[in-house]
Amino acid sequence: MDIDALIQEQIAFYRQLAGVYNGQVYDREHWESLADTALKLCPHVETCLELASGTGLWTQRLLEYADAITAVDSSPEMHALSIDRIDDPRVNRVTADIFNLNLPDSYDLVFAAFWLSHVPMERFESFWFQIAKSLNPNGHVLIVDSHTAGPGGGGDTRQLTDGREFNIIKVNHDLTELNERLDALGWDVVVKPVTSNTYSVFGKIY
Ligand SMILES: C[S@@+](CC[C@H](N)C(=O)[O-])C[C@H]1O[C@@H](n2cnc3c(N)ncnc32)[C@H](O)[C@@H]1O
């Protein structure tokens, strides 16, 4: 399948999944402890761009670190759940495809949780270039995602409760390779495990 079609299928999958997403994916206690540890790295900033903000779980926590958040997600259904969760004028929600994003502003922090693994390797370089372009001088990036030991993969199939199947992108990054790739692109980052199956990437462009 071509990458553009796969990206569209992934968008469609998450639109359908929105209503059951948190219950299905997050064990609350596990998530709280992951967020506490990962966000320890977070500086206090004026402006934050959150990519793939979903139902706003992380957005809510990011408000402890940022005076204003622009939260981007392609799913209006996810944004609607985020609005139910957080009614706060400091959050500006944008419905857009990250792979076709053209925001006029730059930010002190770019944050993304459980998103990097959904970026196809064919778009890896342009995605990181886009982050660099979105950062103010001296701005930071913080990425949190899951990975497992074993081969890298690239695709996955997900099924909704009604049986419909969707192809999505799921890149299982090896942390050493990820660090090397980012270093080669000019990023000064620390890539490290947060829990047994999650990792964070924190740093800035050289
Ligand atoms: C795995 S979820 C992560 C959501 C949130 N960060 C969290 O951790 O709860 C992935 C999110 O990416 C969004 N998404 C998928 N493809 C996208 C795209 N091309 N552009 C923007 N958002 C996208 C989905 O709608 C979904 O909310």
JSON list of C-alpha atoms and ligand atoms in Angstrom, two decimals:
[
{"chain": "A", "resi": 1, "resn": "MET", "atom": "CA", "xyz": [0.00, 0.00, 0.00]},
{"chain": "A", "resi": 2, "resn": "ASP", "atom": "CA", "xyz": [1.34, 3.45, -0.76]},
{"chain": "A", "resi": 3, "resn": "ILE", "atom": "CA", "xyz": [2.31, 5.63, 2.18]},
{"chain": "A", "resi": 4, "resn": "ASP", "atom": "CA", "xyz": [-0.24, 8.40, 1.53]},
{"chain": "A", "resi": 5, "resn": "ALA", "atom": "CA", "xyz": [-3.06, 5.83, 1.47]},
{"chain": "A", "resi": 6, "resn": "LEU", "atom": "CA", "xyz": [-1.75, 4.25, 4.68]},
{"chain": "A", "resi": 7, "resn": "ILE", "atom": "CA", "xyz": [-1.62, 7.64, 6.40]},
{"chain": "A", "resi": 8, "resn": "GLN", "atom": "CA", "xyz": [-5.25, 8.24, 5.39]},
{"chain": "A", "resi": 9, "resn": "GLU", "atom": "CA", "xyz": [-6.27, 4.79, 6.65]},
{"chain": "A", "resi": 10, "resn": "GLN", "atom": "CA", "xyz": [-4.54, 5.50, 9.96]},
{"chain": "A", "resi": 11, "resn": "ILE", "atom": "CA", "xyz": [-6.45, 8.80, 10.25]},
{"chain": "A", "resi": 12, "resn": "ALA", "atom": "CA", "xyz": [-9.72, 6.98, 9.51]},
{"chain": "A", "resi": 13, "resn": "PHE", "atom": "CA", "xyz": [-8.95, 4.29, 12.10]},
{"chain": "A", "resi": 14, "resn": "TYR", "atom": "CA", "xyz": [-8.38, 6.80, 14.90]},
{"chain": "A", "resi": 15, "resn": "ARG", "atom": "CA", "xyz": [-11.54, 8.71, 14.00]},
{"chain": "A", "resi": 16, "resn": "GLN", "atom": "CA", "xyz": [-13.52, 5.50, 14.47]},
{"chain": "A", "resi": 17, "resn": "LEU", "atom": "CA", "xyz": [-11.61, 4.52, 17.59]},
{"chain": "A", "resi": 18, "resn": "ALA", "atom": "CA", "xyz": [-12.05, 7.84, 19.41]},
{"chain": "A", "resi": 19, "resn": "GLY", "atom": "CA", "xyz": [-15.03, 6.84, 21.54]},
{"chain": "A", "resi": 20, "resn": "VAL", "atom": "CA", "xyz": [-13.33, 3.82, 23.09]},
{"chain": "A", "resi": 21, "resn": "TYR", "atom": "CA", "xyz": [-9.72, 4.95, 22.92]},
{"chain": "A", "resi": 22, "resn": "ASN", "atom": "CA", "xyz": [-8.83, 5.70, 26.53]},
{"chain": "A", "resi": 23, "resn": "GLY", "atom": "CA", "xyz": [-10.57, 2.69, 28.01]},
{"chain": "A", "resi": 24, "resn": "GLN", "atom": "CA", "xyz": [-8.97, 0.42, 25.46]},
{"chain": "A", "resi": 25, "resn": "VAL", "atom": "CA", "xyz": [-5.41, 1.68, 25.54]},
{"chain": "A", "resi": 26, "resn": "TYR", "atom": "CA", "xyz": [-4.66, 3.15, 28.93]},
{"chain": "A", "resi": 27, "resn": "ASP", "atom": "CA", "xyz": [-4.32, 1.47, 32.26]},
{"chain": "A", "resi": 28, "resn": "ARG", "atom": "CA", "xyz": [-4.86, 4.57, 34.39]},
{"chain": "A", "resi": 29, "resn": "GLU", "atom": "CA", "xyz": [-2.34, 3.78, 37.13]},
{"chain": "A", "resi": 30, "resn": "HIS", "atom": "CA", "xyz": [0.34, 2.80, 34.64]},
{"chain": "A", "resi": 31, "resn": "TRP", "atom": "CA", "xyz": [-0.31, 5.95, 32.64]},
{"chain": "A", "resi": 32, "resn": "GLU", "atom": "CA", "xyz": [-0.07, 8.28, 35.68]},
{"chain": "A", "resi": 33, "resn": "SER", "atom": "CA", "xyz": [3.32, 6.90, 36.59]},
{"chain": "A", "resi": 34, "resn": "LEU", "atom": "CA", "xyz": [4.55, 7.07, 32.97]},
{"chain": "A", "resi": 35, "resn": "ALA", "atom": "CA", "xyz": [3.39, 10.68, 32.68]},
{"chain": "A", "resi": 36, "resn": "ASP", "atom": "CA", "xyz": [4.98, 11.66, 36.02]},
{"chain": "A", "resi": 37, "resn": "THR", "atom": "CA", "xyz": [8.34, 10.23, 34.98]},
{"chain": "A", "resi": 38, "resn": "ALA", "atom": "CA", "xyz": [8.32, 11.43, 31.37]},
{"chain": "A", "resi": 39, "resn": "LEU", "atom": "CA", "xyz": [7.18, 14.95, 32.19]},
{"chain": "A", "resi": 40, "resn": "LYS", "atom": "CA", "xyz": [9.96, 15.41, 34.77]},
{"chain": "A", "resi": 41, "resn": "LEU", "atom": "CA", "xyz": [12.08, 16.30, 31.73]},
{"chain": "A", "resi": 42, "resn": "CYS", "atom": "CA", "xyz": [9.70, 19.07, 30.72]},
{"chain": "A", "resi": 43, "resn": "PRO", "atom": "CA", "xyz": [10.86, 22.67, 31.10]},
{"chain": "A", "resi": 44, "resn": "HIS", "atom": "CA", "xyz": [8.32, 25.37, 31.95]},
{"chain": "A", "resi": 45, "resn": "VAL", "atom": "CA", "xyz": [7.52, 27.16, 28.68]},
{"chain": "A", "resi": 46, "resn": "GLU", "atom": "CA", "xyz": [5.27, 29.85, 27.30]},
{"chain": "A", "resi": 47, "resn": "THR", "atom": "CA", "xyz": [4.15, 27.99, 24.21]},
{"chain": "A", "resi": 48, "resn": "CYS", "atom": "CA", "xyz": [3.80, 24.30, 23.42]},
{"chain": "A", "resi": 49, "resn": "LEU", "atom": "CA", "xyz": [2.81, 22.52, 20.22]},
{"chain": "A", "resi": 50, "resn": "GLU", "atom": "CA", "xyz": [1.33, 19.12, 21.01]},
{"chain": "A", "resi": 51, "resn": "LEU", "atom": "CA", "xyz": [1.17, 16.78, 18.03]},
{"chain": "A", "resi": 52, "resn": "ALA", "atom": "CA", "xyz": [-1.45, 14.00, 17.88]},
{"chain": "A", "resi": 53, "resn": "SER", "atom": "CA", "xyz": [-3.11, 15.27, 21.05]},
{"chain": "A", "resi": 54, "resn": "GLY", "atom": "CA", "xyz": [-5.92, 12.70, 21.01]},
{"chain": "A", "resi": 55, "resn": "THR", "atom": "CA", "xyz": [-8.45, 12.92, 23.83]},
{"chain": "A", "resi": 56, "resn": "GLY", "atom": "CA", "xyz": [-6.34, 15.42, 25.75]},
{"chain": "A", "resi": 57, "resn": "LEU", "atom": "CA", "xyz": [-4.92, 13.21, 28.50]},
{"chain": "A", "resi": 58, "resn": "TRP", "atom": "CA", "xyz": [-1.43, 14.61, 27.97]},
{"chain": "A", "resi": 59, "resn": "THR", "atom": "CA", "xyz": [-2.73, 18.08, 27.10]},
{"chain": "A", "resi": 60, "resn": "GLN", "atom": "CA", "xyz": [-4.19, 18.32, 30.59]},
{"chain": "A", "resi": 61, "resn": "ARG", "atom": "CA", "xyz": [-0.87, 17.41, 32.19]},
{"chain": "A", "resi": 62, "resn": "LEU", "atom": "CA", "xyz": [1.07, 19.72, 29.83]},
{"chain": "A", "resi": 63, "resn": "LEU", "atom": "CA", "xyz": [-0.91, 22.67, 31.17]},
{"chain": "A", "resi": 64, "resn": "GLU", "atom": "CA", "xyz": [1.26, 22.32, 34.31]},
{"chain": "A", "resi": 65, "resn": "TYR", "atom": "CA", "xyz": [4.28, 23.19, 32.13]},
{"chain": "A", "resi": 66, "resn": "ALA", "atom": "CA", "xyz": [3.02, 25.49, 29.37]},
{"chain": "A", "resi": 67, "resn": "ASP", "atom": "CA", "xyz": [1.15, 28.80, 29.42]},
{"chain": "A", "resi": 68, "resn": "ALA", "atom": "CA", "xyz": [-0.49, 28.03, 26.06]},
{"chain": "A", "resi": 69, "resn": "ILE", "atom": "CA", "xyz": [-0.88, 24.84, 24.04]},
{"chain": "A", "resi": 70, "resn": "THR", "atom": "CA", "xyz": [-1.68, 24.36, 20.38]},
{"chain": "A", "resi": 71, "resn": "ALA", "atom": "CA", "xyz": [-3.02, 20.81, 20.17]},
{"chain": "A", "resi": 72, "resn": "VAL", "atom": "CA", "xyz": [-3.05, 19.24, 16.70]},
{"chain": "A", "resi": 73, "resn": "ASP", "atom": "CA", "xyz": [-4.96, 16.10, 15.81]},
{"chain": "A", "resi": 74, "resn": "SER", "atom": "CA", "xyz": [-6.59, 14.94, 12.58]},
{"chain": "A", "resi": 75, "resn": "SER", "atom": "CA", "xyz": [-9.65, 13.62, 14.39]},
{"chain": "A", "resi": 76, "resn": "PRO", "atom": "CA", "xyz": [-12.48, 16.02, 15.28]},
{"chain": "A", "resi": 77, "resn": "GLU", "atom": "CA", "xyz": [-13.89, 13.15, 17.38]},
{"chain": "A", "resi": 78, "resn": "MET", "atom": "CA", "xyz": [-10.70, 13.06, 19.48]},
{"chain": "A", "resi": 79, "resn": "HIS", "atom": "CA", "xyz": [-10.81, 16.85, 19.86]},
{"chain": "A", "resi": 80, "resn": "ALA", "atom": "CA", "xyz": [-14.45, 16.67, 21.01]},
{"chain": "A", "resi": 81, "resn": "LEU", "atom": "CA", "xyz": [-13.39, 14.29, 23.81]},
{"chain": "A", "resi": 82, "resn": "SER", "atom": "CA", "xyz": [-10.50, 16.59, 24.64]},
{"chain": "A", "resi": 83, "resn": "ILE", "atom": "CA", "xyz": [-12.91, 19.54, 24.92]},
{"chain": "A", "resi": 84, "resn": "ASP", "atom": "CA", "xyz": [-15.06, 17.47, 27.33]},
{"chain": "A", "resi": 85, "resn": "ARG", "atom": "CA", "xyz": [-11.95, 16.84, 29.41]},
{"chain": "A", "resi": 86, "resn": "ILE", "atom": "CA", "xyz": [-10.42, 20.33, 29.35]},
{"chain": "A", "resi": 87, "resn": "ASP", "atom": "CA", "xyz": [-12.41, 23.51, 29.07]},
{"chain": "A", "resi": 88, "resn": "ASP", "atom": "CA", "xyz": [-9.49, 25.95, 29.17]},
{"chain": "A", "resi": 89, "resn": "PRO", "atom": "CA", "xyz": [-8.79, 28.98, 26.97]},
{"chain": "A", "resi": 90, "resn": "ARG", "atom": "CA", "xyz": [-5.06, 28.18, 27.09]},
{"chain": "A", "resi": 91, "resn": "VAL", "atom": "CA", "xyz": [-5.68, 25.24, 24.73]},
{"chain": "A", "resi": 92, "resn": "ASN", "atom": "CA", "xyz": [-6.11, 25.97, 21.03]},
{"chain": "A", "resi": 93, "resn": "ARG", "atom": "CA", "xyz": [-7.15, 22.86, 19.08]},
{"chain": "A", "resi": 94, "resn": "VAL", "atom": "CA", "xyz": [-6.32, 22.47, 15.41]},
{"chain": "A", "resi": 95, "resn": "THR", "atom": "CA", "xyz": [-7.80, 19.70, 13.27]},
{"chain": "A", "resi": 96, "resn": "ALA", "atom": "CA", "xyz": [-5.14, 18.87, 10.70]},
{"chain": "A", "resi": 97, "resn": "ASP", "atom": "CA", "xyz": [-3.01, 16.14, 9.19]},
{"chain": "A", "resi": 98, "resn": "ILE", "atom": "CA", "xyz": [0.47, 16.39, 10.75]},
{"chain": "A", "resi": 99, "resn": "PHE", "atom": "CA", "xyz": [1.99, 15.36, 7.42]},
{"chain": "A", "resi": 100, "resn": "ASN", "atom": "CA", "xyz": [0.43, 18.43, 5.80]},
{"chain": "A", "resi": 101, "resn": "LEU", "atom": "CA", "xyz": [0.79, 20.89, 8.63]},
{"chain": "A", "resi": 102, "resn": "ASN", "atom": "CA", "xyz": [1.58, 24.50, 7.96]},
{"chain": "A", "resi": 103, "resn": "LEU", "atom": "CA", "xyz": [1.34, 26.47, 11.19]},
{"chain": "A", "resi": 104, "resn": "PRO", "atom": "CA", "xyz": [2.46, 30.09, 11.09]},
{"chain": "A", "resi": 105, "resn": "ASP", "atom": "CA", "xyz": [3.92, 30.14, 14.62]},
{"chain": "A", "resi": 106, "resn": "SER", "atom": "CA", "xyz": [6.90, 28.60, 16.35]},
{"chain": "A", "resi": 107, "resn": "TYR", "atom": "CA", "xyz": [6.95, 27.18, 19.87]},
{"chain": "A", "resi": 108, "resn": "ASP", "atom": "CA", "xyz": [9.16, 26.72, 22.93]},
{"chain": "A", "resi": 109, "resn": "LEU", "atom": "CA", "xyz": [8.28, 23.04, 23.19]},
{"chain": "A", "resi": 110, "resn": "VAL", "atom": "CA", "xyz": [7.06, 20.43, 20.71]},
{"chain": "A", "resi": 111, "resn": "PHE", "atom": "CA", "xyz": [5.53, 17.43, 22.47]},
{"chain": "A", "resi": 112, "resn": "ALA", "atom": "CA", "xyz": [4.09, 14.18, 21.11]},
{"chain": "A", "resi": 113, "resn": "ALA", "atom": "CA", "xyz": [2.96, 11.05, 22.95]},
{"chain": "A", "resi": 114, "resn": "PHE", "atom": "CA", "xyz": [2.44, 7.71, 21.24]},
{"chain": "A", "resi": 115, "resn": "TRP", "atom": "CA", "xyz": [2.85, 9.32, 17.85]},
{"chain": "A", "resi": 116, "resn": "LEU", "atom": "CA", "xyz": [6.43, 8.81, 16.62]},
{"chain": "A", "resi": 117, "resn": "SER", "atom": "CA", "xyz": [5.77, 5.09, 16.08]},
{"chain": "A", "resi": 118, "resn": "HIS", "atom": "CA", "xyz": [2.95, 6.11, 13.69]},
{"chain": "A", "resi": 119, "resn": "VAL", "atom": "CA", "xyz": [5.34, 8.13, 11.51]},
{"chain": "A", "resi": 120, "resn": "PRO", "atom": "CA", "xyz": [6.43, 5.96, 8.55]},
{"chain": "A", "resi": 121, "resn": "MET", "atom": "CA", "xyz": [10.19, 5.70, 8.08]},
{"chain": "A", "resi": 122, "resn": "GLU", "atom": "CA", "xyz": [9.69, 7.27, 4.63]},
{"chain": "A", "resi": 123, "resn": "ARG", "atom": "CA", "xyz": [8.54, 10.45, 6.46]},
{"chain": "A", "resi": 124, "resn": "PHE", "atom": "CA", "xyz": [10.94, 10.25, 9.42]},
{"chain": "A", "resi": 125, "resn": "GLU", "atom": "CA", "xyz": [13.37, 12.87, 8.16]},
{"chain": "A", "resi": 126, "resn": "SER", "atom": "CA", "xyz": [10.72, 15.35, 7.00]},
{"chain": "A", "resi": 127, "resn": "PHE", "atom": "CA", "xyz": [8.82, 14.90, 10.27]},
{"chain": "A", "resi": 128, "resn": "TRP", "atom": "CA", "xyz": [11.90, 15.87, 12.31]},
{"chain": "A", "resi": 129, "resn": "PHE", "atom": "CA", "xyz": [12.62, 18.72, 9.93]},
{"chain": "A", "resi": 130, "resn": "GLN", "atom": "CA", "xyz": [9.10, 19.96, 10.57]},
{"chain": "A", "resi": 131, "resn": "ILE", "atom": "CA", "xyz": [9.67, 19.82, 14.34]},
{"chain": "A", "resi": 132, "resn": "ALA", "atom": "CA", "xyz": [12.88, 21.81, 13.94]},
{"chain": "A", "resi": 133, "resn": "LYS", "atom": "CA", "xyz": [11.01, 24.41, 11.89]},
{"chain": "A", "resi": 134, "resn": "SER", "atom": "CA", "xyz": [8.29, 24.64, 14.55]},
{"chain": "A", "resi": 135, "resn": "LEU", "atom": "CA", "xyz": [10.73, 25.37, 17.39]},
{"chain": "A", "resi": 136, "resn": "ASN", "atom": "CA", "xyz": [11.82, 28.75, 18.68]},
{"chain": "A", "resi": 137, "resn": "PRO", "atom": "CA", "xyz": [15.58, 29.18, 19.07]},
{"chain": "A", "resi": 138, "resn": "ASN", "atom": "CA", "xyz": [16.57, 27.11, 22.11]},
{"chain": "A", "resi": 139, "resn": "GLY", "atom": "CA", "xyz": [13.21, 25.32, 22.01]},
{"chain": "A", "resi": 140, "resn": "HIS", "atom": "CA", "xyz": [12.93, 21.69, 23.13]},
{"chain": "A", "resi": 141, "resn": "VAL", "atom": "CA", "xyz": [11.29, 18.54, 21.85]},
{"chain": "A", "resi": 142, "resn": "LEU", "atom": "CA", "xyz": [9.82, 15.86, 24.12]},
{"chain": "A", "resi": 143, "resn": "ILE", "atom": "CA", "xyz": [8.55, 12.62, 22.62]},
{"chain": "A", "resi": 144, "resn": "VAL", "atom": "CA", "xyz": [7.11, 9.67, 24.53]},
{"chain": "A", "resi": 145, "resn": "ASP", "atom": "CA", "xyz": [6.25, 6.39, 22.87]},
{"chain": "A", "resi": 146, "resn": "SER", "atom": "CA", "xyz": [6.14, 2.64, 23.27]},
{"chain": "A", "resi": 147, "resn": "HIS", "atom": "CA", "xyz": [8.42, 0.01, 21.79]},
{"chain": "A", "resi": 148, "resn": "THR", "atom": "CA", "xyz": [9.16, -3.64, 22.29]},
{"chain": "A", "resi": 149, "resn": "ALA", "atom": "CA", "xyz": [12.28, -5.72, 22.02]},
{"chain": "A", "resi": 150, "resn": "GLY", "atom": "CA", "xyz": [12.64, -7.42, 18.64]},
{"chain": "A", "resi": 151, "resn": "PRO", "atom": "CA", "xyz": [12.41, -6.55, 14.98]},
{"chain": "A", "resi": 152, "resn": "GLY", "atom": "CA", "xyz": [11.51, -3.07, 13.80]},
{"chain": "A", "resi": 153, "resn": "GLY", "atom": "CA", "xyz": [8.41, -3.76, 11.73]},
{"chain": "A", "resi": 154, "resn": "GLY", "atom": "CA", "xyz": [6.61, -0.87, 10.10]},
{"chain": "A", "resi": 155, "resn": "GLY", "atom": "CA", "xyz": [2.97, -1.83, 9.75]},
{"chain": "A", "resi": 156, "resn": "ASP", "atom": "CA", "xyz": [0.24, -3.31, 11.84]},
{"chain": "A", "resi": 157, "resn": "THR", "atom": "CA", "xyz": [-3.43, -4.23, 11.53]},
{"chain": "A", "resi": 158, "resn": "ARG", "atom": "CA", "xyz": [-5.96, -2.99, 14.09]},
{"chain": "A", "resi": 159, "resn": "GLN", "atom": "CA", "xyz": [-9.51, -4.20, 14.52]},
{"chain": "A", "resi": 160, "resn": "LEU", "atom": "CA", "xyz": [-12.48, -2.26, 15.85]},
{"chain": "A", "resi": 161, "resn": "THR", "atom": "CA", "xyz": [-15.02, -4.00, 18.10]},
{"chain": "A", "resi": 162, "resn": "ASP", "atom": "CA", "xyz": [-17.39, -4.27, 15.10]},
{"chain": "A", "resi": 163, "resn": "GLY", "atom": "CA", "xyz": [-14.78, -6.33, 13.25]},
{"chain": "A", "resi": 164, "resn": "ARG", "atom": "CA", "xyz": [-13.61, -3.70, 10.75]},
{"chain": "A", "resi": 165, "resn": "GLU", "atom": "CA", "xyz": [-9.88, -3.89, 10.11]},
{"chain": "A", "resi": 166, "resn": "PHE", "atom": "CA", "xyz": [-7.49, -1.01, 9.38]},
{"chain": "A", "resi": 167, "resn": "ASN", "atom": "CA", "xyz": [-3.88, -0.96, 8.31]},
{"chain": "A", "resi": 168, "resn": "ILE", "atom": "CA", "xyz": [-1.81, 1.45, 10.36]},
{"chain": "A", "resi": 169, "resn": "ILE", "atom": "CA", "xyz": [1.86, 2.37, 10.69]},
{"chain": "A", "resi": 170, "resn": "LYS", "atom": "CA", "xyz": [3.70, 1.04, 13.73]},
{"chain": "A", "resi": 171, "resn": "VAL", "atom": "CA", "xyz": [7.44, 1.53, 13.78]},
{"chain": "A", "resi": 172, "resn": "ASN", "atom": "CA", "xyz": [9.21, -0.24, 16.62]},
{"chain": "A", "resi": 173, "resn": "HIS", "atom": "CA", "xyz": [12.24, 1.99, 17.12]},
{"chain": "A", "resi": 174, "resn": "ASP", "atom": "CA", "xyz": [15.44, 0.56, 18.48]},
{"chain": "A", "resi": 175, "resn": "LEU", "atom": "CA", "xyz": [16.65, 3.24, 20.91]},
{"chain": "A", "resi": 176, "resn": "THR", "atom": "CA", "xyz": [20.31, 3.19, 19.89]},
{"chain": "A", "resi": 177, "resn": "GLU", "atom": "CA", "xyz": [19.42, 3.44, 16.19]},
{"chain": "A", "resi": 178, "resn": "LEU", "atom": "CA", "xyz": [16.90, 6.19, 16.89]},
{"chain": "A", "resi": 179, "resn": "ASN", "atom": "CA", "xyz": [19.56, 8.16, 18.76]},
{"chain": "A", "resi": 180, "resn": "GLU", "atom": "CA", "xyz": [22.01, 7.74, 15.87]},
{"chain": "A", "resi": 181, "resn": "ARG", "atom": "CA", "xyz": [19.43, 8.76, 13.27]},
{"chain": "A", "resi": 182, "resn": "LEU", "atom": "CA", "xyz": [18.55, 11.90, 15.19]},
{"chain": "A", "resi": 183, "resn": "ASP", "atom": "CA", "xyz": [22.18, 12.74, 15.78]},
{"chain": "A", "resi": 184, "resn": "ALA", "atom": "CA", "xyz": [22.77, 12.48, 12.02]},
{"chain": "A", "resi": 185, "resn": "LEU", "atom": "CA", "xyz": [19.90, 14.92, 11.45]},
{"chain": "A", "resi": 186, "resn": "GLY", "atom": "CA", "xyz": [21.51, 17.45, 13.79]},
{"chain": "A", "resi": 187, "resn": "TRP", "atom": "CA", "xyz": [19.54, 16.78, 16.96]},
{"chain": "A", "resi": 188, "resn": "ASP", "atom": "CA", "xyz": [21.12, 16.93, 20.40]},
{"chain": "A", "resi": 189, "resn": "VAL", "atom": "CA", "xyz": [18.79, 14.54, 22.20]},
{"chain": "A", "resi": 190, "resn": "VAL", "atom": "CA", "xyz": [18.74, 11.96, 24.95]},
{"chain": "A", "resi": 191, "resn": "VAL", "atom": "CA", "xyz": [16.79, 8.83, 24.01]},
{"chain": "A", "resi": 192, "resn": "LYS", "atom": "CA", "xyz": [16.09, 6.64, 27.01]},
{"chain": "A", "resi": 193, "resn": "PRO", "atom": "CA", "xyz": [13.65, 4.09, 28.41]},
{"chain": "A", "resi": 194, "resn": "VAL", "atom": "CA", "xyz": [10.94, 5.43, 30.72]},
{"chain": "A", "resi": 195, "resn": "THR", "atom": "CA", "xyz": [9.30, 2.11, 31.63]},
{"chain": "A", "resi": 196, "resn": "SER", "atom": "CA", "xyz": [9.97, -1.42, 30.37]},
{"chain": "A", "resi": 197, "resn": "ASN", "atom": "CA", "xyz": [8.10, -0.74, 27.12]},
{"chain": "A", "resi": 198, "resn": "THR", "atom": "CA", "xyz": [8.18, 3.04, 26.75]},
{"chain": "A", "resi": 199, "resn": "TYR", "atom": "CA", "xyz": [10.89, 5.57, 25.95]},
{"chain": "A", "resi": 200, "resn": "SER", "atom": "CA", "xyz": [11.38, 9.30, 25.75]},
{"chain": "A", "resi": 201, "resn": "VAL", "atom": "CA", "xyz": [13.33, 11.56, 23.41]},
{"chain": "A", "resi": 202, "resn": "PHE", "atom": "CA", "xyz": [14.26, 14.93, 24.88]},
{"chain": "A", "resi": 203, "resn": "GLY", "atom": "CA", "xyz": [16.52, 17.64, 23.54]},
{"chain": "A", "resi": 204, "resn": "LYS", "atom": "CA", "xyz": [16.96, 20.28, 20.93]},
{"chain": "A", "resi": 205, "resn": "ILE", "atom": "CA", "xyz": [18.45, 20.94, 17.56]},
{"chain": "A", "resi": 206, "resn": "TYR", "atom": "CA", "xyz": [22.20, 21.70, 17.58]},
{"chain": "B", "resi": 1, "resn": "LIG", "atom": "C1", "xyz": [-1.98, 6.66, 19.48]},
{"chain": "B", "resi": 1, "resn": "LIG", "atom": "S1", "xyz": [-3.01, 8.09, 19.47]},
{"chain": "B", "resi": 1, "resn": "LIG", "atom": "C2", "xyz": [-2.17, 9.14, 20.65]},
{"chain": "B", "resi": 1, "resn": "LIG", "atom": "C3", "xyz": [-3.07, 10.18, 21.26]},
{"chain": "B", "resi": 1, "resn": "LIG", "atom": "C4", "xyz": [-2.49, 10.92, 22.46]},
{"chain": "B", "resi": 1, "resn": "LIG", "atom": "N1", "xyz": [-1.22, 11.54, 22.16]},
{"chain": "B", "resi": 1, "resn": "LIG", "atom": "C5", "xyz": [-2.36, 9.98, 23.62]},
{"chain": "B", "resi": 1, "resn": "LIG", "atom": "O1", "xyz": [-1.23, 9.57, 23.96]},
{"chain": "B", "resi": 1, "resn": "LIG", "atom": "O2", "xyz": [-3.38, 9.65, 24.23]},
{"chain": "B", "resi": 1, "resn": "LIG", "atom": "C6", "xyz": [-2.65, 8.77, 17.95]},
{"chain": "B", "resi": 1, "resn": "LIG", "atom": "C7", "xyz": [-3.40, 10.05, 17.64]},
{"chain": "B", "resi": 1, "resn": "LIG", "atom": "O3", "xyz": [-2.91, 10.53, 16.40]},
{"chain": "B", "resi": 1, "resn": "LIG", "atom": "C8", "xyz": [-3.98, 11.06, 15.65]},
{"chain": "B", "resi": 1, "resn": "LIG", "atom": "N2", "xyz": [-3.58, 10.99, 14.25]},
{"chain": "B", "resi": 1, "resn": "LIG", "atom": "C9", "xyz": [-3.47, 9.90, 13.45]},
{"chain": "B", "resi": 1, "resn": "LIG", "atom": "N3", "xyz": [-2.99, 10.24, 12.26]},
{"chain": "B", "resi": 1, "resn": "LIG", "atom": "C10", "xyz": [-2.80, 11.59, 12.28]},
{"chain": "B", "resi": 1, "resn": "LIG", "atom": "C11", "xyz": [-2.33, 12.54, 11.33]},
{"chain": "B", "resi": 1, "resn": "LIG", "atom": "N4", "xyz": [-1.91, 12.16, 10.11]},
{"chain": "B", "resi": 1, "resn": "LIG", "atom": "N5", "xyz": [-2.30, 13.84, 11.68]},
{"chain": "B", "resi": 1, "resn": "LIG", "atom": "C12", "xyz": [-2.70, 14.23, 12.92]},
{"chain": "B", "resi": 1, "resn": "LIG", "atom": "N6", "xyz": [-3.13, 13.38, 13.88]},
{"chain": "B", "resi": 1, "resn": "LIG", "atom": "C13", "xyz": [-3.18, 12.07, 13.56]},
{"chain": "B", "resi": 1, "resn": "LIG", "atom": "C14", "xyz": [-5.15, 10.19, 16.00]},
{"chain": "B", "resi": 1, "resn": "LIG", "atom": "O4", "xyz": [-6.37, 10.82, 15.71]},
{"chain": "B", "resi": 1, "resn": "LIG", "atom": "C15", "xyz": [-4.90, 9.92, 17.48]},
{"chain": "B", "resi": 1, "resn": "LIG", "atom": "O5", "xyz": [-5.56, 10.88, 18.27]}
]
